[in-house]
Amino acid sequence: MNVLVTDGENRSALAVTRSLGRHGCNVWVTGKERDTLASASRYCYRACSVPDPLKKSATYAQAIIEIAAREEISVIFPMTEQSVHSLNRVRSKLGKVVLACAPQDRMDAVSDKLRLVQLATQLQIPVPSTVFISGMTDFVSQRKFIGPYPVVVKPTFSKIADGDQMLSAGVMYAANLAELDYLYHTRKVLQHPSLIQELISGEGTGLFTLFDRGKHRALFAHRRLLEKPPSGGVSVLSESIRPDHGMVEAAGKLLAEVGWSGIAMVEFKRDNRDGTAKLMEINGRFWGSLQLAIASGVNFPVLSLGYHLGQPAPPDSDYLIGHRLKWQFGILDHLLIRLKKGKQSALLPERLPPLKQVIGELFFTGGSTTSSDVYDRHDLKPLLREATCYLRNLAG
């Protein structure tokens, strides 16, 4: 079977490429350049360069349509929000090709952070204290009443359509009112609706699921041990854990309410102040720490392939508990950020591991209980590709 994996620059794309390649699929990988992290893998059958979906959404979608027709692709796995959005627009033009993601209305239901907060509140699922900002005029009228600091600033959508382009909108932080003012006066994306939330200090937990007809068909949970940036971001060191019953129930309620089907990652943070698990976000596509689930025994790419082809999911099975995944270059970035910022930053979590421990994680392999996000002794080229790109970026 021929499958296409988009956005080969991402670690999640590498995980899907390896998983489906080992499963016997011929895997095409696309990216802004032909040479990407995922296309370096021995499990990549062929690689193609396509326009950047953030800059040329329509042209990108047309390029994917043409590749799918020419190469007789059966299933397309869009790996980023911009690819999901671009390809959902042309879903009807793909013919018999399966687009392995939820329709756009379902994606919007979980990607719209305001709607998600409102739905969670309605379902009595705890969320951080939240102030909704409709635009600059609204911000000016509310700015003096926001606090305590630090706060987290989130555009309602992490990718916002702007003509044929998309604005990329990550999470931002403000340690005081002056920093908050600066964000709202300098970031174009904050001219659009946004949320300002309290900063929750506590352990981040991700619940991965294949969800269908109101039920979890496959489940996996992990906790974040280190993140980049340290104030909160992508996981660079994580560990598989048993699913928390309360989180499983909350995730099920949310996904069932929006009529979700397919894979999703529901993220929580356990508030250090009272131990309450609070909803952070829902990701309706493959996530950065996907390789941890695969290494622990829950192969979500293969499960997703079967699901979208109409094959029944196998019974939910046990997986390795306490297995860890590390992204070495991500850990190095975490370390460098902390060395640069020192202890004075108000945005650093209260219970960060000491720097000595982080350095140990950087060099300690961990043996059989630890896997690497990129390094695979049977598939070394992605690591060489990543190292080359990392050193090039350091050199400027």
mmCIF file of C-alpha atoms in Angstrom:
data_model
loop_
_atom_site.group_PDB
_atom_site.id
_atom_site.type_symbol
_atom_site.label_atom_id
_atom_site.label_comp_id
_atom_site.label_asym_id
_atom_site.label_seq_id
_atom_site.Cartn_x
_atom_site.Cartn_y
_atom_site.Cartn_z
ATOM 1 C CA MET A 1 0.000 0.000 0.000
ATOM 2 C CA ASN A 2 1.217 3.499 -0.883
ATOM 3 C CA VAL A 3 0.829 6.128 1.855
ATOM 4 C CA LEU A 4 1.926 9.747 2.025
ATOM 5 C CA VAL A 5 3.221 11.457 5.173
ATOM 6 C CA THR A 6 3.389 15.256 5.083
ATOM 7 C CA ASP A 7 5.669 17.693 6.905
ATOM 8 C CA GLY A 8 8.714 15.449 7.027
ATOM 9 C CA GLU A 9 10.588 18.076 9.073
ATOM 10 C CA ASN A 10 8.757 16.934 12.203
ATOM 11 C CA ARG A 11 9.660 14.154 14.632
ATOM 12 C CA SER A 12 6.078 12.891 14.525
ATOM 13 C CA ALA A 13 6.435 12.444 10.751
ATOM 14 C CA LEU A 14 9.571 10.367 11.334
ATOM 15 C CA ALA A 15 7.709 8.184 13.850
ATOM 16 C CA VAL A 16 4.847 7.588 11.387
ATOM 17 C CA THR A 17 7.256 6.908 8.508
ATOM 18 C CA ARG A 18 9.163 4.301 10.494
ATOM 19 C CA SER A 19 6.002 2.712 11.871
ATOM 20 C CA LEU A 20 4.198 2.361 8.543
ATOM 21 C CA GLY A 21 7.383 1.439 6.676
ATOM 22 C CA ARG A 22 7.980 -1.429 9.092
ATOM 23 C CA HIS A 23 4.323 -2.363 8.635
ATOM 24 C CA GLY A 24 4.998 -2.961 4.945
ATOM 25 C CA CYS A 25 3.744 0.293 3.421
ATOM 26 C CA ASN A 26 5.534 2.265 0.731
ATOM 27 C CA VAL A 27 5.879 5.638 2.439
ATOM 28 C CA TRP A 28 6.144 8.883 0.463
ATOM 29 C CA VAL A 29 7.339 11.857 2.519
ATOM 30 C CA THR A 30 6.754 15.493 1.586
ATOM 31 C CA GLY A 31 8.312 18.618 3.031
ATOM 32 C CA LYS A 32 9.320 22.177 2.218
ATOM 33 C CA GLU A 33 12.568 20.593 1.023
ATOM 34 C CA ARG A 34 13.101 17.129 -0.364
ATOM 35 C CA ASP A 35 15.652 16.329 2.343
ATOM 36 C CA THR A 36 13.901 16.221 5.719
ATOM 37 C CA LEU A 37 14.173 14.340 8.991
ATOM 38 C CA ALA A 38 11.604 11.735 7.924
ATOM 39 C CA SER A 39 12.806 11.409 4.331
ATOM 40 C CA ALA A 40 16.279 10.518 5.649
ATOM 41 C CA SER A 41 14.830 7.307 7.092
ATOM 42 C CA ARG A 42 15.448 3.991 5.370
ATOM 43 C CA TYR A 43 11.673 3.485 5.624
ATOM 44 C CA CYS A 44 10.969 6.425 3.311
ATOM 45 C CA TYR A 45 10.194 4.999 -0.134
ATOM 46 C CA ARG A 46 10.329 8.332 -1.939
ATOM 47 C CA ALA A 47 10.550 12.023 -1.014
ATOM 48 C CA CYS A 48 9.058 15.109 -2.679
ATOM 49 C CA SER A 49 9.343 18.839 -2.016
ATOM 50 C CA VAL A 50 6.127 20.872 -1.899
ATOM 51 C CA PRO A 51 5.270 24.532 -1.167
ATOM 52 C CA ASP A 52 5.058 25.654 2.456
ATOM 53 C CA PRO A 53 1.402 25.312 3.557
ATOM 54 C CA LEU A 54 1.862 28.286 5.904
ATOM 55 C CA LYS A 55 2.740 30.552 2.971
ATOM 56 C CA LYS A 56 0.945 29.021 -0.036
ATOM 57 C CA SER A 57 -1.928 26.924 1.247
ATOM 58 C CA ALA A 58 -3.773 26.441 -2.064
ATOM 59 C CA THR A 59 -0.605 25.727 -4.064
ATOM 60 C CA TYR A 60 0.489 23.253 -1.397
ATOM 61 C CA ALA A 61 -2.834 21.415 -1.505
ATOM 62 C CA GLN A 62 -2.719 21.180 -5.303
ATOM 63 C CA ALA A 63 0.811 19.745 -5.144
ATOM 64 C CA ILE A 64 -0.345 17.036 -2.722
ATOM 65 C CA ILE A 65 -3.328 16.212 -4.977
ATOM 66 C CA GLU A 66 -0.992 15.791 -7.954
ATOM 67 C CA ILE A 67 1.466 13.593 -6.045
ATOM 68 C CA ALA A 68 -1.366 11.421 -4.719
ATOM 69 C CA ALA A 69 -2.765 10.909 -8.235
ATOM 70 C CA ARG A 70 0.602 10.313 -9.887
ATOM 71 C CA GLU A 71 1.933 7.888 -7.276
ATOM 72 C CA GLU A 72 -1.366 6.068 -6.655
ATOM 73 C CA ILE A 73 -1.428 7.016 -2.980
ATOM 74 C CA SER A 74 -4.120 5.271 -0.917
ATOM 75 C CA VAL A 75 -3.883 7.203 2.366
ATOM 76 C CA ILE A 76 -2.536 10.662 3.257
ATOM 77 C CA PHE A 77 -1.403 11.415 6.816
ATOM 78 C CA PRO A 78 -1.329 15.215 7.358
ATOM 79 C CA MET A 79 1.059 15.824 10.246
ATOM 80 C CA THR A 80 0.590 19.491 11.122
ATOM 81 C CA GLU A 81 -2.356 21.782 11.695
ATOM 82 C CA GLN A 82 -1.559 23.794 8.574
ATOM 83 C CA SER A 83 -1.528 20.634 6.450
ATOM 84 C CA VAL A 84 -4.781 19.419 7.982
ATOM 85 C CA HIS A 85 -6.418 22.782 7.274
ATOM 86 C CA SER A 86 -5.073 23.020 3.701
ATOM 87 C CA LEU A 87 -6.010 19.463 2.736
ATOM 88 C CA ASN A 88 -9.426 19.522 4.385
ATOM 89 C CA ARG A 89 -10.266 22.360 1.988
ATOM 90 C CA VAL A 90 -9.709 20.016 -0.976
ATOM 91 C CA ARG A 91 -10.926 16.760 0.566
ATOM 92 C CA SER A 92 -13.584 16.397 -2.154
ATOM 93 C CA LYS A 93 -10.885 16.599 -4.865
ATOM 94 C CA LEU A 94 -8.905 13.659 -3.492
ATOM 95 C CA GLY A 95 -11.253 11.078 -4.987
ATOM 96 C CA LYS A 96 -10.713 7.670 -3.429
ATOM 97 C CA VAL A 97 -7.628 8.782 -1.516
ATOM 98 C CA VAL A 98 -8.265 8.600 2.239
ATOM 99 C CA LEU A 99 -7.357 11.737 4.189
ATOM 100 C CA ALA A 100 -6.466 10.373 7.632
ATOM 101 C CA CYS A 101 -7.724 13.239 9.763
ATOM 102 C CA ALA A 102 -11.022 14.555 11.078
ATOM 103 C CA PRO A 103 -13.140 16.912 8.920
ATOM 104 C CA GLN A 104 -12.460 20.611 9.491
ATOM 105 C CA ASP A 105 -15.580 21.266 11.563
ATOM 106 C CA ARG A 106 -14.474 18.585 14.034
ATOM 107 C CA MET A 107 -10.908 19.902 14.004
ATOM 108 C CA ASP A 108 -12.180 23.398 14.756
ATOM 109 C CA ALA A 109 -14.263 22.071 17.652
ATOM 110 C CA VAL A 110 -11.124 20.896 19.479
ATOM 111 C CA SER A 111 -8.645 23.473 18.112
ATOM 112 C CA ASP A 112 -10.691 26.534 19.102
ATOM 113 C CA LYS A 113 -9.380 27.136 22.610
ATOM 114 C CA LEU A 114 -12.271 29.393 23.621
ATOM 115 C CA ARG A 115 -14.909 26.848 22.585
ATOM 116 C CA LEU A 116 -12.923 24.135 24.341
ATOM 117 C CA VAL A 117 -12.728 26.096 27.608
ATOM 118 C CA GLN A 118 -16.455 26.834 27.422
ATOM 119 C CA LEU A 119 -17.294 23.188 26.706
ATOM 120 C CA ALA A 120 -15.061 21.932 29.528
ATOM 121 C CA THR A 121 -16.682 24.378 31.949
ATOM 122 C CA GLN A 122 -20.119 23.219 30.831
ATOM 123 C CA LEU A 123 -19.073 19.591 31.453
ATOM 124 C CA GLN A 124 -17.558 20.535 34.849
ATOM 125 C CA ILE A 125 -14.024 19.680 33.747
ATOM 126 C CA PRO A 126 -11.463 21.940 35.511
ATOM 127 C CA VAL A 127 -9.588 24.507 33.400
ATOM 128 C CA PRO A 128 -7.170 27.330 34.288
ATOM 129 C CA SER A 129 -8.731 30.704 35.144
ATOM 130 C CA THR A 130 -9.332 32.314 31.757
ATOM 131 C CA VAL A 131 -10.006 35.803 30.365
ATOM 132 C CA PHE A 132 -11.274 36.022 26.773
ATOM 133 C CA ILE A 133 -9.919 38.886 24.637
ATOM 134 C CA SER A 134 -11.865 39.562 21.432
ATOM 135 C CA GLY A 135 -9.330 42.034 20.027
ATOM 136 C CA MET A 136 -7.158 45.055 20.789
ATOM 137 C CA THR A 137 -10.034 47.277 21.969
ATOM 138 C CA ASP A 138 -11.145 44.576 24.385
ATOM 139 C CA PHE A 139 -7.574 44.123 25.635
ATOM 140 C CA VAL A 140 -7.206 47.845 26.375
ATOM 141 C CA SER A 141 -10.403 47.804 28.445
ATOM 142 C CA GLN A 142 -9.415 44.676 30.423
ATOM 143 C CA ARG A 143 -5.628 44.934 30.736
ATOM 144 C CA LYS A 144 -5.541 46.526 34.209
ATOM 145 C CA PHE A 145 -7.762 43.814 35.668
ATOM 146 C CA ILE A 146 -5.641 40.876 34.491
ATOM 147 C CA GLY A 147 -3.521 38.968 36.996
ATOM 148 C CA PRO A 148 -1.917 37.678 39.081
ATOM 149 C CA TYR A 149 1.202 37.261 36.983
ATOM 150 C CA PRO A 150 2.791 35.435 35.287
ATOM 151 C CA VAL A 151 0.110 34.668 32.697
ATOM 152 C CA VAL A 152 -0.146 32.540 29.561
ATOM 153 C CA VAL A 153 -1.370 34.099 26.308
ATOM 154 C CA LYS A 154 -2.978 31.812 23.732
ATOM 155 C CA PRO A 155 -4.538 32.808 20.405
ATOM 156 C CA THR A 156 -7.831 30.933 20.098
ATOM 157 C CA PHE A 157 -6.364 29.036 17.122
ATOM 158 C CA SER A 158 -2.695 28.096 16.830
ATOM 159 C CA LYS A 159 -2.934 28.508 13.033
ATOM 160 C CA ILE A 160 -5.039 31.373 11.665
ATOM 161 C CA ALA A 161 -5.948 31.723 7.979
ATOM 162 C CA ASP A 162 -4.767 35.013 6.450
ATOM 163 C CA GLY A 163 -5.685 34.872 2.761
ATOM 164 C CA ASP A 164 -3.666 32.064 1.158
ATOM 165 C CA GLN A 165 -1.243 32.163 4.083
ATOM 166 C CA MET A 166 -1.557 31.158 7.723
ATOM 167 C CA LEU A 167 -0.369 32.947 10.811
ATOM 168 C CA SER A 168 1.472 30.638 13.164
ATOM 169 C CA ALA A 169 0.430 31.331 16.736
ATOM 170 C CA GLY A 170 2.236 29.610 19.567
ATOM 171 C CA VAL A 171 1.773 29.985 23.305
ATOM 172 C CA MET A 172 3.288 33.165 24.797
ATOM 173 C CA TYR A 173 4.070 34.228 28.361
ATOM 174 C CA ALA A 174 4.072 37.532 30.236
ATOM 175 C CA ALA A 175 5.681 38.025 33.647
ATOM 176 C CA ASN A 176 4.048 41.426 34.209
ATOM 177 C CA LEU A 177 1.720 44.008 32.677
ATOM 178 C CA ALA A 178 4.515 45.660 30.686
ATOM 179 C CA GLU A 179 5.350 42.366 28.970
ATOM 180 C CA LEU A 180 1.663 41.718 28.308
ATOM 181 C CA ASP A 181 1.286 45.173 26.724
ATOM 182 C CA TYR A 182 4.330 44.496 24.556
ATOM 183 C CA LEU A 183 2.870 41.214 23.273
ATOM 184 C CA TYR A 184 -0.471 42.729 22.326
ATOM 185 C CA HIS A 185 1.132 45.706 20.588
ATOM 186 C CA THR A 186 3.743 43.748 18.609
ATOM 187 C CA ARG A 187 2.239 40.355 17.718
ATOM 188 C CA LYS A 188 -0.008 40.483 14.656
ATOM 189 C CA VAL A 189 -1.697 37.258 15.656
ATOM 190 C CA LEU A 190 -3.045 38.901 18.835
ATOM 191 C CA GLN A 191 -5.173 41.217 16.729
ATOM 192 C CA HIS A 192 -7.341 38.112 16.488
ATOM 193 C CA PRO A 193 -9.293 36.637 19.456
ATOM 194 C CA SER A 194 -7.126 35.217 22.246
ATOM 195 C CA LEU A 195 -7.154 33.864 25.789
ATOM 196 C CA ILE A 196 -5.168 34.978 28.821
ATOM 197 C CA GLN A 197 -4.851 32.211 31.415
ATOM 198 C CA GLU A 198 -3.207 31.723 34.775
ATOM 199 C CA LEU A 199 0.087 29.852 34.604
ATOM 200 C CA ILE A 200 -0.404 26.394 36.109
ATOM 201 C CA SER A 201 2.648 24.881 37.807
ATOM 202 C CA GLY A 202 2.491 21.121 37.840
ATOM 203 C CA GLU A 203 3.179 17.920 35.975
ATOM 204 C CA GLY A 204 1.980 17.784 32.377
ATOM 205 C CA THR A 205 0.161 14.624 31.321
ATOM 206 C CA GLY A 206 -0.894 13.617 27.830
ATOM 207 C CA LEU A 207 -3.644 11.083 27.157
ATOM 208 C CA PHE A 208 -3.388 9.559 23.671
ATOM 209 C CA THR A 209 -6.484 7.910 22.249
ATOM 210 C CA LEU A 210 -8.022 6.336 19.185
ATOM 211 C CA PHE A 211 -11.606 7.433 19.743
ATOM 212 C CA ASP A 212 -14.703 6.254 17.920
ATOM 213 C CA ARG A 213 -18.454 6.288 18.585
ATOM 214 C CA GLY A 214 -18.072 7.701 22.050
ATOM 215 C CA LYS A 215 -15.437 5.204 23.226
ATOM 216 C CA HIS A 216 -11.679 4.977 23.609
ATOM 217 C CA ARG A 217 -10.567 2.159 21.276
ATOM 218 C CA ALA A 218 -6.893 2.484 22.264
ATOM 219 C CA LEU A 219 -5.354 4.414 25.156
ATOM 220 C CA PHE A 220 -1.904 5.520 26.241
ATOM 221 C CA ALA A 221 -0.731 8.057 28.813
ATOM 222 C CA HIS A 222 2.563 9.776 29.478
ATOM 223 C CA ARG A 223 3.951 12.443 31.777
ATOM 224 C CA ARG A 224 6.335 15.203 30.798
ATOM 225 C CA LEU A 225 9.620 15.198 32.692
ATOM 226 C CA LEU A 226 11.367 17.980 30.742
ATOM 227 C CA GLU A 227 10.026 20.504 28.254
ATOM 228 C CA LYS A 228 11.364 23.021 25.758
ATOM 229 C CA PRO A 229 11.183 25.829 26.710
ATOM 230 C CA PRO A 230 11.334 24.953 30.427
ATOM 231 C CA SER A 231 8.363 27.257 31.090
ATOM 232 C CA GLY A 232 6.198 24.858 29.083
ATOM 233 C CA GLY A 233 6.255 23.630 25.509
ATOM 234 C CA VAL A 234 7.165 20.463 23.643
ATOM 235 C CA SER A 235 8.179 17.406 25.620
ATOM 236 C CA VAL A 236 11.883 16.507 25.416
ATOM 237 C CA LEU A 237 11.888 13.812 28.110
ATOM 238 C CA SER A 238 8.737 11.855 28.882
ATOM 239 C CA GLU A 239 7.643 8.635 30.550
ATOM 240 C CA SER A 240 4.765 6.233 29.994
ATOM 241 C CA ILE A 241 2.311 5.975 32.898
ATOM 242 C CA ARG A 242 -0.981 4.260 33.635
ATOM 243 C CA PRO A 243 -3.982 6.254 32.400
ATOM 244 C CA ASP A 244 -5.592 8.307 35.158
ATOM 245 C CA HIS A 245 -9.277 7.359 35.452
ATOM 246 C CA GLY A 246 -10.406 10.954 35.924
ATOM 247 C CA MET A 247 -8.497 12.142 32.863
ATOM 248 C CA VAL A 248 -9.800 9.243 30.767
ATOM 249 C CA GLU A 249 -13.362 10.087 31.759
ATOM 250 C CA ALA A 250 -12.899 13.821 31.110
ATOM 251 C CA ALA A 251 -11.303 13.203 27.710
ATOM 252 C CA GLY A 252 -14.113 10.835 26.771
ATOM 253 C CA LYS A 253 -16.776 13.403 27.681
ATOM 254 C CA LEU A 254 -15.110 16.143 25.642
ATOM 255 C CA LEU A 255 -14.472 14.023 22.555
ATOM 256 C CA ALA A 256 -17.932 12.473 22.621
ATOM 257 C CA GLU A 257 -19.553 15.898 22.943
ATOM 258 C CA VAL A 258 -17.922 17.150 19.722
ATOM 259 C CA GLY A 259 -18.535 13.869 17.867
ATOM 260 C CA TRP A 260 -14.836 13.125 17.531
ATOM 261 C CA SER A 261 -13.505 10.122 15.630
ATOM 262 C CA GLY A 262 -9.883 9.143 15.116
ATOM 263 C CA ILE A 263 -6.674 9.838 17.002
ATOM 264 C CA ALA A 264 -6.316 12.658 19.517
ATOM 265 C CA MET A 265 -4.087 13.809 22.350
ATOM 266 C CA VAL A 266 -5.787 15.394 25.354
ATOM 267 C CA GLU A 267 -3.365 17.333 27.538
ATOM 268 C CA PHE A 268 -3.756 18.079 31.244
ATOM 269 C CA LYS A 269 -1.641 19.694 33.958
ATOM 270 C CA ARG A 270 -1.960 18.667 37.579
ATOM 271 C CA ASP A 271 -2.039 21.879 39.615
ATOM 272 C CA ASN A 272 0.596 21.764 42.371
ATOM 273 C CA ARG A 273 -1.640 23.898 44.597
ATOM 274 C CA ASP A 274 -4.468 21.397 44.993
ATOM 275 C CA GLY A 275 -3.659 18.348 42.850
ATOM 276 C CA THR A 276 -6.485 19.049 40.393
ATOM 277 C CA ALA A 277 -5.922 17.912 36.799
ATOM 278 C CA LYS A 278 -6.760 20.878 34.556
ATOM 279 C CA LEU A 279 -7.408 20.685 30.827
ATOM 280 C CA MET A 280 -4.774 22.398 28.688
ATOM 281 C CA GLU A 281 -5.672 21.518 25.101
ATOM 282 C CA ILE A 282 -6.738 18.838 22.638
ATOM 283 C CA ASN A 283 -4.564 17.962 19.662
ATOM 284 C CA GLY A 284 -6.505 16.405 16.796
ATOM 285 C CA ARG A 285 -3.447 15.113 14.944
ATOM 286 C CA PHE A 286 -0.311 13.128 15.696
ATOM 287 C CA TRP A 287 1.758 14.611 18.514
ATOM 288 C CA GLY A 288 5.453 15.186 19.184
ATOM 289 C CA SER A 289 5.921 12.330 21.673
ATOM 290 C CA LEU A 290 4.218 9.773 19.413
ATOM 291 C CA GLN A 291 7.346 7.593 19.399
ATOM 292 C CA LEU A 292 6.960 6.950 23.143
ATOM 293 C CA ALA A 293 3.590 5.275 22.599
ATOM 294 C CA ILE A 294 4.993 3.177 19.741
ATOM 295 C CA ALA A 295 8.059 2.126 21.753
ATOM 296 C CA SER A 296 5.834 1.243 24.714
ATOM 297 C CA GLY A 297 3.578 -1.005 22.645
ATOM 298 C CA VAL A 298 0.705 1.130 21.292
ATOM 299 C CA ASN A 299 1.338 1.636 17.580
ATOM 300 C CA PHE A 300 -1.004 4.535 16.826
ATOM 301 C CA PRO A 301 0.054 5.020 13.166
ATOM 302 C CA VAL A 302 -0.823 1.406 12.335
ATOM 303 C CA LEU A 303 -4.020 1.633 14.403
ATOM 304 C CA SER A 304 -4.956 4.867 12.622
ATOM 305 C CA LEU A 305 -4.270 3.336 9.203
ATOM 306 C CA GLY A 306 -6.540 0.404 10.005
ATOM 307 C CA TYR A 307 -9.216 2.677 11.418
ATOM 308 C CA HIS A 308 -9.362 4.900 8.337
ATOM 309 C CA LEU A 309 -9.499 1.824 6.089
ATOM 310 C CA GLY A 310 -12.507 0.537 8.015
ATOM 311 C CA GLN A 311 -10.696 -2.266 9.809
ATOM 312 C CA PRO A 312 -11.805 -2.946 13.404
ATOM 313 C CA ALA A 313 -9.323 -1.875 16.058
ATOM 314 C CA PRO A 314 -7.815 -4.750 18.047
ATOM 315 C CA PRO A 315 -8.803 -4.996 21.709
ATOM 316 C CA ASP A 316 -7.100 -2.408 23.901
ATOM 317 C CA SER A 317 -3.910 -3.989 25.231
ATOM 318 C CA ASP A 318 -1.426 -3.297 28.000
ATOM 319 C CA TYR A 319 1.737 -1.347 27.331
ATOM 320 C CA LEU A 320 5.069 -0.809 29.070
ATOM 321 C CA ILE A 321 4.805 1.404 32.146
ATOM 322 C CA GLY A 322 7.818 3.496 33.122
ATOM 323 C CA HIS A 323 9.333 3.466 29.637
ATOM 324 C CA ARG A 324 10.989 6.773 28.788
ATOM 325 C CA LEU A 325 11.576 8.702 25.584
ATOM 326 C CA LYS A 326 14.258 11.326 25.208
ATOM 327 C CA TRP A 327 14.968 13.825 22.480
ATOM 328 C CA GLN A 328 18.657 14.609 22.941
ATOM 329 C CA PHE A 329 18.779 17.873 21.020
ATOM 330 C CA GLY A 330 15.614 19.008 22.785
ATOM 331 C CA ILE A 331 17.221 18.286 26.167
ATOM 332 C CA LEU A 332 20.286 20.253 25.061
ATOM 333 C CA ASP A 333 18.041 23.209 24.167
ATOM 334 C CA HIS A 334 16.295 22.947 27.565
ATOM 335 C CA LEU A 335 19.695 23.071 29.257
ATOM 336 C CA LEU A 336 20.958 26.024 27.204
ATOM 337 C CA ILE A 337 17.780 28.047 27.857
ATOM 338 C CA ARG A 338 18.115 27.547 31.610
ATOM 339 C CA LEU A 339 21.800 28.440 31.602
ATOM 340 C CA LYS A 340 21.013 31.609 29.668
ATOM 341 C CA LYS A 341 18.038 32.712 31.790
ATOM 342 C CA GLY A 342 19.463 31.724 35.162
ATOM 343 C CA LYS A 343 17.230 31.489 38.213
ATOM 344 C CA GLN A 344 15.660 34.930 37.907
ATOM 345 C CA SER A 345 12.947 34.074 35.390
ATOM 346 C CA ALA A 346 9.451 34.254 36.891
ATOM 347 C CA LEU A 347 8.240 31.866 34.198
ATOM 348 C CA LEU A 348 10.275 28.833 35.210
ATOM 349 C CA PRO A 349 8.262 26.091 36.966
ATOM 350 C CA GLU A 350 8.744 25.647 40.703
ATOM 351 C CA ARG A 351 9.987 22.052 40.638
ATOM 352 C CA LEU A 352 12.438 21.866 37.762
ATOM 353 C CA PRO A 353 15.067 19.102 38.004
ATOM 354 C CA PRO A 354 18.512 20.443 38.938
ATOM 355 C CA LEU A 355 20.862 21.225 36.063
ATOM 356 C CA LYS A 356 23.155 18.376 37.106
ATOM 357 C CA GLN A 357 20.305 15.928 36.533
ATOM 358 C CA VAL A 358 19.507 17.447 33.128
ATOM 359 C CA ILE A 359 23.145 17.076 32.070
ATOM 360 C CA GLY A 360 22.992 13.449 33.177
ATOM 361 C CA GLU A 361 19.882 12.877 31.063
ATOM 362 C CA LEU A 362 21.673 14.353 28.083
ATOM 363 C CA PHE A 363 24.472 11.784 28.192
ATOM 364 C CA PHE A 364 22.883 8.754 29.924
ATOM 365 C CA THR A 365 21.294 6.370 27.413
ATOM 366 C CA GLY A 366 18.968 4.736 29.951
ATOM 367 C CA GLY A 367 19.361 1.195 28.634
ATOM 368 C CA SER A 368 16.368 -0.921 27.642
ATOM 369 C CA THR A 369 13.887 1.242 29.568
ATOM 370 C CA THR A 370 14.617 4.320 27.447
ATOM 371 C CA SER A 371 14.098 5.001 23.746
ATOM 372 C CA SER A 372 15.273 7.885 21.595
ATOM 373 C CA ASP A 373 12.955 10.062 19.565
ATOM 374 C CA VAL A 374 15.307 10.179 16.578
ATOM 375 C CA TYR A 375 18.256 7.832 17.168
ATOM 376 C CA ASP A 376 17.713 4.266 15.966
ATOM 377 C CA ARG A 377 20.747 2.035 15.480
ATOM 378 C CA HIS A 378 18.985 0.366 12.554
ATOM 379 C CA ASP A 379 18.097 3.729 10.959
ATOM 380 C CA LEU A 380 20.898 6.232 11.581
ATOM 381 C CA LYS A 381 20.467 8.777 8.794
ATOM 382 C CA PRO A 382 17.694 10.796 10.506
ATOM 383 C CA LEU A 383 20.033 11.457 13.457
ATOM 384 C CA LEU A 384 22.784 12.599 11.105
ATOM 385 C CA ARG A 385 20.285 14.841 9.331
ATOM 386 C CA GLU A 386 19.093 16.328 12.635
ATOM 387 C CA ALA A 387 22.650 16.909 13.877
ATOM 388 C CA THR A 388 23.595 18.673 10.639
ATOM 389 C CA CYS A 389 20.566 20.973 10.825
ATOM 390 C CA TYR A 390 21.136 21.686 14.526
ATOM 391 C CA LEU A 391 24.778 22.656 14.041
ATOM 392 C CA ARG A 392 23.876 24.774 11.019
ATOM 393 C CA ASN A 393 21.302 26.672 13.082
ATOM 394 C CA LEU A 394 23.798 27.194 15.917
ATOM 395 C CA ALA A 395 26.281 28.625 13.451
ATOM 396 C CA GLY A 396 23.621 31.071 12.289
#
